[in-house]
Amino acid sequence: MSGKTISYEELIPGYEFTPVTYELSTSFVSKYLQAVDSEGDGFVPPLAITACSIAAMTGSFSMPSDTIAIHASQELEFFKLVPIGVTIECHTRVAQKIARGKMSMLILELEVFDKDKEKVQSGRATIALPT
Amino acid sequence: MLIEIQEGKALDSVVRHITQEKINLYAEASGDFNPIHIDESFAAKTPLGGTIAHGMLNLAYVSEMMASAFGRSWLSEGKLRAKFKEPARLGDTLTINGKIDCVEQKDDVSYANCSFECRNQKGEMIVTGETIVKFSSDRK
């Protein structure tokens, strides 16, 4: 994983995180399948790809101190089967940032592409931060 | 084995027990090392009172149920919308249930609209949501 880390306060709607690439290797997929108690079916589980996107995003910004991030909701759409061994590129942008009383909500849009620049997956994650 | 696609049809349930070992394995695999999941002393001092499973781990169990029912149709053309209602805690046993609410046909393509729930052993709702799976009309 690469890319700079910025603070939560600096995130504004429209901000795009530096795209992050992952190789969905056999060892990565085996580890993921073991973690989720699944036997798999010869392709990369779509939620393993989402996990990469989420990790890329959460590793790219620092949280306010003493704050925990809670995954509040998730939307996903899958566009193609992804063979093991493929390299993907995860793109994330801030769609909205909302402050409501003692709760902040960060809404992020995710898009994942394969090496041919074909879209593999897209989604939207809402992260709640009680302050 | 793939299911027969029919309105009202229940999907085969998935049951999983949450342990710290599984959460740690998921953290390793996903690269999400948020201390609320893996640092028991940190998590104990938060309002949550202890470590919790990653929301995406709970959702992976939903995806497992969908993949068992719909196979490659789910993996290649599935859609999902989920709300995380409560955290899954250590020792929880999660049961994921789902059913086909309706089947729609647009042009030559059919869509199975499903709903799902993930509850713990106390019956508390952990995750709820809907999925849509596109499939060819000859897959019934």
PDB file of N, CA, C and O in Angstrom, chain A residues 59-131:
ATOM      1  N   GLY A  59      -6.429   3.417   5.891  1.00  0.00           N
ATOM      2  CA  GLY A  59      -4.991   3.634   6.105  1.00  0.00           C
ATOM      3  C   GLY A  59      -4.513   4.964   5.552  1.00  0.00           C
ATOM      4  O   GLY A  59      -3.352   5.330   5.722  1.00  0.00           O
ATOM      5  N   SER A  60      -5.417   5.709   4.904  1.00  0.00           N
ATOM      6  CA  SER A  60      -5.007   6.945   4.250  1.00  0.00           C
ATOM      7  C   SER A  60      -5.346   8.205   5.031  1.00  0.00           C
ATOM      8  O   SER A  60      -5.008   9.296   4.610  1.00  0.00           O
ATOM      9  N   PHE A  61      -6.082   8.046   6.121  1.00  0.00           N
ATOM     10  CA  PHE A  61      -6.314   9.249   6.932  1.00  0.00           C
ATOM     11  C   PHE A  61      -6.212   8.910   8.409  1.00  0.00           C
ATOM     12  O   PHE A  61      -6.437   7.775   8.815  1.00  0.00           O
ATOM     13  N   SER A  62      -5.851   9.930   9.187  1.00  0.00           N
ATOM     14  CA  SER A  62      -5.721   9.716  10.624  1.00  0.00           C
ATOM     15  C   SER A  62      -6.962  10.266  11.314  1.00  0.00           C
ATOM     16  O   SER A  62      -7.505  11.301  10.940  1.00  0.00           O
ATOM     17  N   MET A  63      -7.382   9.515  12.313  1.00  0.00           N
ATOM     18  CA  MET A  63      -8.609   9.850  13.029  1.00  0.00           C
ATOM     19  C   MET A  63      -8.323  10.869  14.122  1.00  0.00           C
ATOM     20  O   MET A  63      -7.210  10.923  14.637  1.00  0.00           O
ATOM     21  N   PRO A  64      -9.351  11.638  14.508  1.00  0.00           N
ATOM     22  CA  PRO A  64      -9.168  12.485  15.689  1.00  0.00           C
ATOM     23  C   PRO A  64      -8.837  11.599  16.892  1.00  0.00           C
ATOM     24  O   PRO A  64      -9.307  10.465  16.967  1.00  0.00           O
ATOM     25  N   SER A  65      -8.016  12.101  17.820  1.00  0.00           N
ATOM     26  CA  SER A  65      -7.608  11.263  18.958  1.00  0.00           C
ATOM     27  C   SER A  65      -8.836  10.881  19.791  1.00  0.00           C
ATOM     28  O   SER A  65      -9.803  11.639  19.882  1.00  0.00           O
ATOM     29  N   ASP A  66      -8.763   9.714  20.401  1.00  0.00           N
ATOM     30  CA  ASP A  66      -9.835   9.190  21.252  1.00  0.00           C
ATOM     31  C   ASP A  66     -11.158   8.987  20.501  1.00  0.00           C
ATOM     32  O   ASP A  66     -12.227   9.055  21.089  1.00  0.00           O
ATOM     33  N   THR A  67     -11.076   8.819  19.204  1.00  0.00           N
ATOM     34  CA  THR A  67     -12.299   8.591  18.426  1.00  0.00           C
ATOM     35  C   THR A  67     -12.249   7.201  17.804  1.00  0.00           C
ATOM     36  O   THR A  67     -11.203   6.781  17.331  1.00  0.00           O
ATOM     37  N   ILE A  68     -13.360   6.528  17.848  1.00  0.00           N
ATOM     38  CA  ILE A  68     -13.425   5.237  17.164  1.00  0.00           C
ATOM     39  C   ILE A  68     -14.341   5.375  15.950  1.00  0.00           C
ATOM     40  O   ILE A  68     -15.339   6.090  16.005  1.00  0.00           O
ATOM     41  N   ALA A  69     -13.953   4.715  14.875  1.00  0.00           N
ATOM     42  CA  ALA A  69     -14.752   4.765  13.651  1.00  0.00           C
ATOM     43  C   ALA A  69     -15.680   3.556  13.629  1.00  0.00           C
ATOM     44  O   ALA A  69     -15.251   2.436  13.902  1.00  0.00           O
ATOM     45  N   ILE A  70     -16.936   3.808  13.343  1.00  0.00           N
ATOM     46  CA  ILE A  70     -17.912   2.717  13.278  1.00  0.00           C
ATOM     47  C   ILE A  70     -18.460   2.644  11.852  1.00  0.00           C
ATOM     48  O   ILE A  70     -18.929   3.648  11.310  1.00  0.00           O
ATOM     49  N   HIS A  71     -18.372   1.455  11.297  1.00  0.00           N
ATOM     50  CA  HIS A  71     -18.888   1.240   9.939  1.00  0.00           C
ATOM     51  C   HIS A  71     -20.414   1.193  10.052  1.00  0.00           C
ATOM     52  O   HIS A  71     -20.966   0.267  10.622  1.00  0.00           O
ATOM     53  N   ALA A  72     -21.085   2.195   9.523  1.00  0.00           N
ATOM     54  CA  ALA A  72     -22.535   2.298   9.723  1.00  0.00           C
ATOM     55  C   ALA A  72     -23.336   1.643   8.604  1.00  0.00           C
ATOM     56  O   ALA A  72     -24.376   1.031   8.859  1.00  0.00           O
ATOM     57  N   SER A  73     -22.877   1.797   7.367  1.00  0.00           N
ATOM     58  CA  SER A  73     -23.600   1.148   6.276  1.00  0.00           C
ATOM     59  C   SER A  73     -22.675   0.939   5.085  1.00  0.00           C
ATOM     60  O   SER A  73     -21.600   1.550   5.003  1.00  0.00           O
ATOM     61  N   GLN A  74     -23.102   0.048   4.198  1.00  0.00           N
ATOM     62  CA  GLN A  74     -22.273  -0.282   3.038  1.00  0.00           C
ATOM     63  C   GLN A  74     -23.178  -0.621   1.864  1.00  0.00           C
ATOM     64  O   GLN A  74     -24.140  -1.383   1.999  1.00  0.00           O
ATOM     65  N   GLU A  75     -22.857  -0.041   0.733  1.00  0.00           N
ATOM     66  CA  GLU A  75     -23.518  -0.424  -0.518  1.00  0.00           C
ATOM     67  C   GLU A  75     -22.441  -0.936  -1.456  1.00  0.00           C
ATOM     68  O   GLU A  75     -21.332  -0.386  -1.474  1.00  0.00           O
ATOM     69  N   LEU A  76     -22.760  -1.963  -2.230  1.00  0.00           N
ATOM     70  CA  LEU A  76     -21.782  -2.547  -3.144  1.00  0.00           C
ATOM     71  C   LEU A  76     -22.451  -3.013  -4.421  1.00  0.00           C
ATOM     72  O   LEU A  76     -23.607  -3.459  -4.397  1.00  0.00           O
ATOM     73  N   GLU A  77     -21.720  -2.926  -5.506  1.00  0.00           N
ATOM     74  CA  GLU A  77     -22.180  -3.509  -6.766  1.00  0.00           C
ATOM     75  C   GLU A  77     -20.983  -4.189  -7.429  1.00  0.00           C
ATOM     76  O   GLU A  77     -19.902  -3.594  -7.531  1.00  0.00           O
ATOM     77  N   PHE A  78     -21.180  -5.422  -7.843  1.00  0.00           N
ATOM     78  CA  PHE A  78     -20.095  -6.184  -8.476  1.00  0.00           C
ATOM     79  C   PHE A  78     -20.349  -6.239  -9.982  1.00  0.00           C
ATOM     80  O   PHE A  78     -21.487  -6.423 -10.423  1.00  0.00           O
ATOM     81  N   PHE A  79     -19.265  -6.125 -10.758  1.00  0.00           N
ATOM     82  CA  PHE A  79     -19.437  -6.050 -12.213  1.00  0.00           C
ATOM     83  C   PHE A  79     -18.848  -7.222 -12.987  1.00  0.00           C
ATOM     84  O   PHE A  79     -19.174  -7.413 -14.144  1.00  0.00           O
ATOM     85  N   LYS A  80     -17.938  -7.960 -12.387  1.00  0.00           N
ATOM     86  CA  LYS A  80     -17.350  -9.092 -13.120  1.00  0.00           C
ATOM     87  C   LYS A  80     -16.683 -10.060 -12.154  1.00  0.00           C
ATOM     88  O   LYS A  80     -16.327  -9.688 -11.034  1.00  0.00           O
ATOM     89  N   LEU A  81     -16.500 -11.277 -12.633  1.00  0.00           N
ATOM     90  CA  LEU A  81     -15.746 -12.263 -11.860  1.00  0.00           C
ATOM     91  C   LEU A  81     -14.280 -11.845 -11.854  1.00  0.00           C
ATOM     92  O   LEU A  81     -13.767 -11.383 -12.873  1.00  0.00           O
ATOM     93  N   VAL A  82     -13.626 -12.037 -10.746  1.00  0.00           N
ATOM     94  CA  VAL A  82     -12.223 -11.628 -10.646  1.00  0.00           C
ATOM     95  C   VAL A  82     -11.367 -12.869 -10.374  1.00  0.00           C
ATOM     96  O   VAL A  82     -11.472 -13.487  -9.311  1.00  0.00           O
ATOM     97  N   PRO A  83     -10.537 -13.245 -11.340  1.00  0.00           N
ATOM     98  CA  PRO A  83      -9.691 -14.431 -11.135  1.00  0.00           C
ATOM     99  C   PRO A  83      -8.599 -14.152 -10.095  1.00  0.00           C
ATOM    100  O   PRO A  83      -8.147 -13.012  -9.947  1.00  0.00           O
ATOM    101  N   ILE A  84      -8.190 -15.184  -9.431  1.00  0.00           N
ATOM    102  CA  ILE A  84      -7.088 -15.066  -8.468  1.00  0.00           C
ATOM    103  C   ILE A  84      -5.821 -14.687  -9.239  1.00  0.00           C
ATOM    104  O   ILE A  84      -5.587 -15.190 -10.337  1.00  0.00           O
ATOM    105  N   GLY A  85      -5.036 -13.802  -8.649  1.00  0.00           N
ATOM    106  CA  GLY A  85      -3.782 -13.393  -9.290  1.00  0.00           C
ATOM    107  C   GLY A  85      -3.856 -12.033  -9.956  1.00  0.00           C
ATOM    108  O   GLY A  85      -2.832 -11.448 -10.321  1.00  0.00           O
ATOM    109  N   VAL A  86      -5.067 -11.516 -10.105  1.00  0.00           N
ATOM    110  CA  VAL A  86      -5.265 -10.217 -10.758  1.00  0.00           C
ATOM    111  C   VAL A  86      -4.778  -9.083  -9.847  1.00  0.00           C
ATOM    112  O   VAL A  86      -4.790  -9.197  -8.625  1.00  0.00           O
ATOM    113  N   THR A  87      -4.325  -7.988 -10.471  1.00  0.00           N
ATOM    114  CA  THR A  87      -3.995  -6.789  -9.702  1.00  0.00           C
ATOM    115  C   THR A  87      -5.119  -5.781  -9.886  1.00  0.00           C
ATOM    116  O   THR A  87      -5.602  -5.567 -11.000  1.00  0.00           O
ATOM    117  N   ILE A  88      -5.538  -5.213  -8.767  1.00  0.00           N
ATOM    118  CA  ILE A  88      -6.629  -4.230  -8.821  1.00  0.00           C
ATOM    119  C   ILE A  88      -6.142  -2.869  -8.345  1.00  0.00           C
ATOM    120  O   ILE A  88      -5.128  -2.768  -7.653  1.00  0.00           O
ATOM    121  N   GLU A  89      -6.892  -1.843  -8.740  1.00  0.00           N
ATOM    122  CA  GLU A  89      -6.577  -0.490  -8.287  1.00  0.00           C
ATOM    123  C   GLU A  89      -7.832   0.060  -7.611  1.00  0.00           C
ATOM    124  O   GLU A  89      -8.909   0.068  -8.216  1.00  0.00           O
ATOM    125  N   CYS A  90      -7.670   0.516  -6.370  1.00  0.00           N
ATOM    126  CA  CYS A  90      -8.804   0.997  -5.579  1.00  0.00           C
ATOM    127  C   CYS A  90      -8.803   2.520  -5.538  1.00  0.00           C
ATOM    128  O   CYS A  90      -7.791   3.133  -5.180  1.00  0.00           O
ATOM    129  N   HIS A  91      -9.921   3.088  -5.916  1.00  0.00           N
ATOM    130  CA  HIS A  91     -10.078   4.547  -5.897  1.00  0.00           C
ATOM    131  C   HIS A  91     -11.140   4.904  -4.859  1.00  0.00           C
ATOM    132  O   HIS A  91     -12.212   4.296  -4.852  1.00  0.00           O
ATOM    133  N   THR A  92     -10.845   5.883  -4.049  1.00  0.00           N
ATOM    134  CA  THR A  92     -11.801   6.304  -3.024  1.00  0.00           C
ATOM    135  C   THR A  92     -11.891   7.822  -2.998  1.00  0.00           C
ATOM    136  O   THR A  92     -10.871   8.502  -3.110  1.00  0.00           O
ATOM    137  N   ARG A  93     -13.114   8.321  -2.891  1.00  0.00           N
ATOM    138  CA  ARG A  93     -13.276   9.769  -2.736  1.00  0.00           C
ATOM    139  C   ARG A  93     -14.295  10.070  -1.646  1.00  0.00           C
ATOM    140  O   ARG A  93     -15.159   9.223  -1.339  1.00  0.00           O
ATOM    141  N   VAL A  94     -14.158  11.249  -1.076  1.00  0.00           N
ATOM    142  CA  VAL A  94     -15.107  11.663  -0.038  1.00  0.00           C
ATOM    143  C   VAL A  94     -16.346  12.208  -0.743  1.00  0.00           C
ATOM    144  O   VAL A  94     -16.252  13.161  -1.518  1.00  0.00           O
ATOM    145  N   ALA A  95     -17.485  11.586  -0.485  1.00  0.00           N
ATOM    146  CA  ALA A  95     -18.738  12.058  -1.096  1.00  0.00           C
ATOM    147  C   ALA A  95     -19.383  13.120  -0.210  1.00  0.00           C
ATOM    148  O   ALA A  95     -19.823  14.149  -0.696  1.00  0.00           O
ATOM    149  N   GLN A  96     -19.445  12.830   1.074  1.00  0.00           N
ATOM    150  CA  GLN A  96     -20.057  13.789   2.005  1.00  0.00           C
ATOM    151  C   GLN A  96     -19.385  13.698   3.357  1.00  0.00           C
ATOM    152  O   GLN A  96     -18.865  12.636   3.727  1.00  0.00           O
ATOM    153  N   LYS A  97     -19.446  14.787   4.083  1.00  0.00           N
ATOM    154  CA  LYS A  97     -18.966  14.807   5.469  1.00  0.00           C
ATOM    155  C   LYS A  97     -20.028  15.571   6.249  1.00  0.00           C
ATOM    156  O   LYS A  97     -20.307  16.727   5.931  1.00  0.00           O
ATOM    157  N   ILE A  98     -20.631  14.895   7.192  1.00  0.00           N
ATOM    158  CA  ILE A  98     -21.778  15.495   7.876  1.00  0.00           C
ATOM    159  C   ILE A  98     -21.505  15.520   9.381  1.00  0.00           C
ATOM    160  O   ILE A  98     -21.060  14.519   9.952  1.00  0.00           O
ATOM    161  N   ALA A  99     -21.787  16.635  10.030  1.00  0.00           N
ATOM    162  CA  ALA A  99     -21.672  16.711  11.496  1.00  0.00           C
ATOM    163  C   ALA A  99     -23.070  16.900  12.051  1.00  0.00           C
ATOM    164  O   ALA A  99     -23.786  17.823  11.644  1.00  0.00           O
ATOM    165  N   ARG A 100     -23.468  15.976  12.928  1.00  0.00           N
ATOM    166  CA  ARG A 100     -24.801  16.083  13.547  1.00  0.00           C
ATOM    167  C   ARG A 100     -24.624  15.901  15.045  1.00  0.00           C
ATOM    168  O   ARG A 100     -24.417  14.790  15.514  1.00  0.00           O
ATOM    169  N   GLY A 101     -24.707  16.987  15.773  1.00  0.00           N
ATOM    170  CA  GLY A 101     -24.533  16.914  17.222  1.00  0.00           C
ATOM    171  C   GLY A 101     -23.197  16.294  17.561  1.00  0.00           C
ATOM    172  O   GLY A 101     -22.153  16.770  17.118  1.00  0.00           O
ATOM    173  N   LYS A 102     -23.231  15.203  18.300  1.00  0.00           N
ATOM    174  CA  LYS A 102     -21.981  14.571  18.727  1.00  0.00           C
ATOM    175  C   LYS A 102     -21.544  13.459  17.781  1.00  0.00           C
ATOM    176  O   LYS A 102     -20.746  12.603  18.147  1.00  0.00           O
ATOM    177  N   MET A 103     -22.083  13.472  16.582  1.00  0.00           N
ATOM    178  CA  MET A 103     -21.742  12.418  15.622  1.00  0.00           C
ATOM    179  C   MET A 103     -21.298  13.032  14.298  1.00  0.00           C
ATOM    180  O   MET A 103     -21.937  13.956  13.806  1.00  0.00           O
ATOM    181  N   SER A 104     -20.197  12.542  13.790  1.00  0.00           N
ATOM    182  CA  SER A 104     -19.762  12.931  12.446  1.00  0.00           C
ATOM    183  C   SER A 104     -19.954  11.726  11.538  1.00  0.00           C
ATOM    184  O   SER A 104     -19.754  10.586  11.961  1.00  0.00           O
ATOM    185  N   MET A 105     -20.342  11.986  10.316  1.00  0.00           N
ATOM    186  CA  MET A 105     -20.511  10.898   9.350  1.00  0.00           C
ATOM    187  C   MET A 105     -19.671  11.203   8.123  1.00  0.00           C
ATOM    188  O   MET A 105     -19.718  12.314   7.602  1.00  0.00           O
ATOM    189  N   LEU A 106     -18.929  10.218   7.703  1.00  0.00           N
ATOM    190  CA  LEU A 106     -18.098  10.353   6.514  1.00  0.00           C
ATOM    191  C   LEU A 106     -18.652   9.369   5.484  1.00  0.00           C
ATOM    192  O   LEU A 106     -18.750   8.168   5.759  1.00  0.00           O
ATOM    193  N   ILE A 107     -19.030   9.874   4.334  1.00  0.00           N
ATOM    194  CA  ILE A 107     -19.567   8.991   3.291  1.00  0.00           C
ATOM    195  C   ILE A 107     -18.552   8.933   2.160  1.00  0.00           C
ATOM    196  O   ILE A 107     -18.152   9.962   1.609  1.00  0.00           O
ATOM    197  N   LEU A 108     -18.105   7.724   1.868  1.00  0.00           N
ATOM    198  CA  LEU A 108     -17.030   7.522   0.896  1.00  0.00           C
ATOM    199  C   LEU A 108     -17.521   6.702  -0.283  1.00  0.00           C
ATOM    200  O   LEU A 108     -18.299   5.763  -0.110  1.00  0.00           O
ATOM    201  N   GLU A 109     -17.064   7.054  -1.456  1.00  0.00           N
ATOM    202  CA  GLU A 109     -17.396   6.281  -2.661  1.00  0.00           C
ATOM    203  C   GLU A 109     -16.164   5.502  -3.092  1.00  0.00           C
ATOM    204  O   GLU A 109     -15.053   6.054  -3.124  1.00  0.00           O
ATOM    205  N   LEU A 110     -16.373   4.240  -3.374  1.00  0.00           N
ATOM    206  CA  LEU A 110     -15.278   3.353  -3.739  1.00  0.00           C
ATOM    207  C   LEU A 110     -15.475   2.860  -5.174  1.00  0.00           C
ATOM    208  O   LEU A 110     -16.589   2.534  -5.569  1.00  0.00           O
ATOM    209  N   GLU A 111     -14.376   2.790  -5.898  1.00  0.00           N
ATOM    210  CA  GLU A 111     -14.416   2.161  -7.224  1.00  0.00           C
ATOM    211  C   GLU A 111     -13.151   1.330  -7.365  1.00  0.00           C
ATOM    212  O   GLU A 111     -12.062   1.777  -6.988  1.00  0.00           O
ATOM    213  N   VAL A 112     -13.314   0.154  -7.911  1.00  0.00           N
ATOM    214  CA  VAL A 112     -12.176  -0.748  -8.082  1.00  0.00           C
ATOM    215  C   VAL A 112     -12.094  -1.155  -9.544  1.00  0.00           C
ATOM    216  O   VAL A 112     -13.109  -1.525 -10.151  1.00  0.00           O
ATOM    217  N   PHE A 113     -10.878  -1.090 -10.096  1.00  0.00           N
ATOM    218  CA  PHE A 113     -10.656  -1.430 -11.506  1.00  0.00           C
ATOM    219  C   PHE A 113      -9.610  -2.527 -11.604  1.00  0.00           C
ATOM    220  O   PHE A 113      -8.747  -2.656 -10.733  1.00  0.00           O
ATOM    221  N   ASP A 114      -9.679  -3.284 -12.692  1.00  0.00           N
ATOM    222  CA  ASP A 114      -8.618  -4.272 -12.919  1.00  0.00           C
ATOM    223  C   ASP A 114      -7.544  -3.656 -13.826  1.00  0.00           C
ATOM    224  O   ASP A 114      -7.614  -2.467 -14.156  1.00  0.00           O
ATOM    225  N   LYS A 115      -6.584  -4.475 -14.243  1.00  0.00           N
ATOM    226  CA  LYS A 115      -5.443  -3.926 -14.997  1.00  0.00           C
ATOM    227  C   LYS A 115      -5.859  -3.405 -16.380  1.00  0.00           C
ATOM    228  O   LYS A 115      -5.156  -2.600 -16.972  1.00  0.00           O
ATOM    229  N   ASP A 116      -7.005  -3.884 -16.873  1.00  0.00           N
ATOM    230  CA  ASP A 116      -7.520  -3.391 -18.159  1.00  0.00           C
ATOM    231  C   ASP A 116      -8.411  -2.160 -17.976  1.00  0.00           C
ATOM    232  O   ASP A 116      -9.082  -1.755 -18.923  1.00  0.00           O
ATOM    233  N   LYS A 117      -8.414  -1.622 -16.775  1.00  0.00           N
ATOM    234  CA  LYS A 117      -9.213  -0.427 -16.430  1.00  0.00           C
ATOM    235  C   LYS A 117     -10.714  -0.696 -16.483  1.00  0.00           C
ATOM    236  O   LYS A 117     -11.517   0.224 -16.606  1.00  0.00           O
ATOM    237  N   GLU A 118     -11.065  -1.980 -16.439  1.00  0.00           N
ATOM    238  CA  GLU A 118     -12.495  -2.314 -16.379  1.00  0.00           C
ATOM    239  C   GLU A 118     -12.942  -2.277 -14.929  1.00  0.00           C
ATOM    240  O   GLU A 118     -12.230  -2.765 -14.041  1.00  0.00           O
ATOM    241  N   LYS A 119     -14.147  -1.730 -14.732  1.00  0.00           N
ATOM    242  CA  LYS A 119     -14.642  -1.629 -13.360  1.00  0.00           C
ATOM    243  C   LYS A 119     -15.022  -3.008 -12.837  1.00  0.00           C
ATOM    244  O   LYS A 119     -15.730  -3.762 -13.511  1.00  0.00           O
ATOM    245  N   VAL A 120     -14.535  -3.297 -11.663  1.00  0.00           N
ATOM    246  CA  VAL A 120     -14.763  -4.590 -11.034  1.00  0.00           C
ATOM    247  C   VAL A 120     -15.859  -4.466  -9.976  1.00  0.00           C
ATOM    248  O   VAL A 120     -16.677  -5.359  -9.783  1.00  0.00           O
ATOM    249  N   GLN A 121     -15.865  -3.322  -9.322  1.00  0.00           N
ATOM    250  CA  GLN A 121     -16.752  -3.157  -8.180  1.00  0.00           C
ATOM    251  C   GLN A 121     -16.899  -1.673  -7.877  1.00  0.00           C
ATOM    252  O   GLN A 121     -15.967  -0.902  -8.111  1.00  0.00           O
ATOM    253  N   SER A 122     -18.059  -1.275  -7.374  1.00  0.00           N
ATOM    254  CA  SER A 122     -18.182   0.089  -6.853  1.00  0.00           C
ATOM    255  C   SER A 122     -18.988   0.022  -5.571  1.00  0.00           C
ATOM    256  O   SER A 122     -19.655  -0.991  -5.305  1.00  0.00           O
ATOM    257  N   GLY A 123     -18.930   1.070  -4.797  1.00  0.00           N
ATOM    258  CA  GLY A 123     -19.654   1.030  -3.534  1.00  0.00           C
ATOM    259  C   GLY A 123     -19.636   2.354  -2.823  1.00  0.00           C
ATOM    260  O   GLY A 123     -19.033   3.325  -3.289  1.00  0.00           O
ATOM    261  N   ARG A 124     -20.300   2.336  -1.700  1.00  0.00           N
ATOM    262  CA  ARG A 124     -20.436   3.537  -0.894  1.00  0.00           C
ATOM    263  C   ARG A 124     -20.424   3.091   0.556  1.00  0.00           C
ATOM    264  O   ARG A 124     -21.198   2.202   0.943  1.00  0.00           O
ATOM    265  N   ALA A 125     -19.540   3.669   1.340  1.00  0.00           N
ATOM    266  CA  ALA A 125     -19.422   3.286   2.754  1.00  0.00           C
ATOM    267  C   ALA A 125     -19.723   4.494   3.618  1.00  0.00           C
ATOM    268  O   ALA A 125     -19.283   5.606   3.321  1.00  0.00           O
ATOM    269  N   THR A 126     -20.495   4.280   4.671  1.00  0.00           N
ATOM    270  CA  THR A 126     -20.741   5.347   5.640  1.00  0.00           C
ATOM    271  C   THR A 126     -20.036   4.987   6.938  1.00  0.00           C
ATOM    272  O   THR A 126     -20.249   3.909   7.494  1.00  0.00           O
ATOM    273  N   ILE A 127     -19.177   5.903   7.360  1.00  0.00           N
ATOM    274  CA  ILE A 127     -18.420   5.699   8.583  1.00  0.00           C
ATOM    275  C   ILE A 127     -18.895   6.720   9.605  1.00  0.00           C
ATOM    276  O   ILE A 127     -18.927   7.928   9.306  1.00  0.00           O
ATOM    277  N   ALA A 128     -19.280   6.255  10.775  1.00  0.00           N
ATOM    278  CA  ALA A 128     -19.735   7.162  11.832  1.00  0.00           C
ATOM    279  C   ALA A 128     -18.623   7.353  12.842  1.00  0.00           C
ATOM    280  O   ALA A 128     -17.924   6.398  13.203  1.00  0.00           O
ATOM    281  N   LEU A 129     -18.467   8.582  13.272  1.00  0.00           N
ATOM    282  CA  LEU A 129     -17.440   8.882  14.271  1.00  0.00           C
ATOM    283  C   LEU A 129     -18.074   9.635  15.430  1.00  0.00           C
ATOM    284  O   LEU A 129     -18.318  10.841  15.341  1.00  0.00           O
ATOM    285  N   PRO A 130     -18.366   8.923  16.512  1.00  0.00           N
ATOM    286  CA  PRO A 130     -18.902   9.614  17.678  1.00  0.00           C
ATOM    287  C   PRO A 130     -17.802  10.502  18.260  1.00  0.00           C
ATOM    288  O   PRO A 130     -16.664  10.055  18.403  1.00  0.00           O
ATOM    289  N   THR A 131     -18.118  11.780  18.539  1.00  0.00           N
ATOM    290  CA  THR A 131     -17.067  12.674  19.036  1.00  0.00           C
ATOM    291  C   THR A 131     -17.346  13.127  20.464  1.00  0.00           C
ATOM    292  O   THR A 131     -18.439  12.943  20.966  1.00  0.00           O
TER     293      THR A 131
END
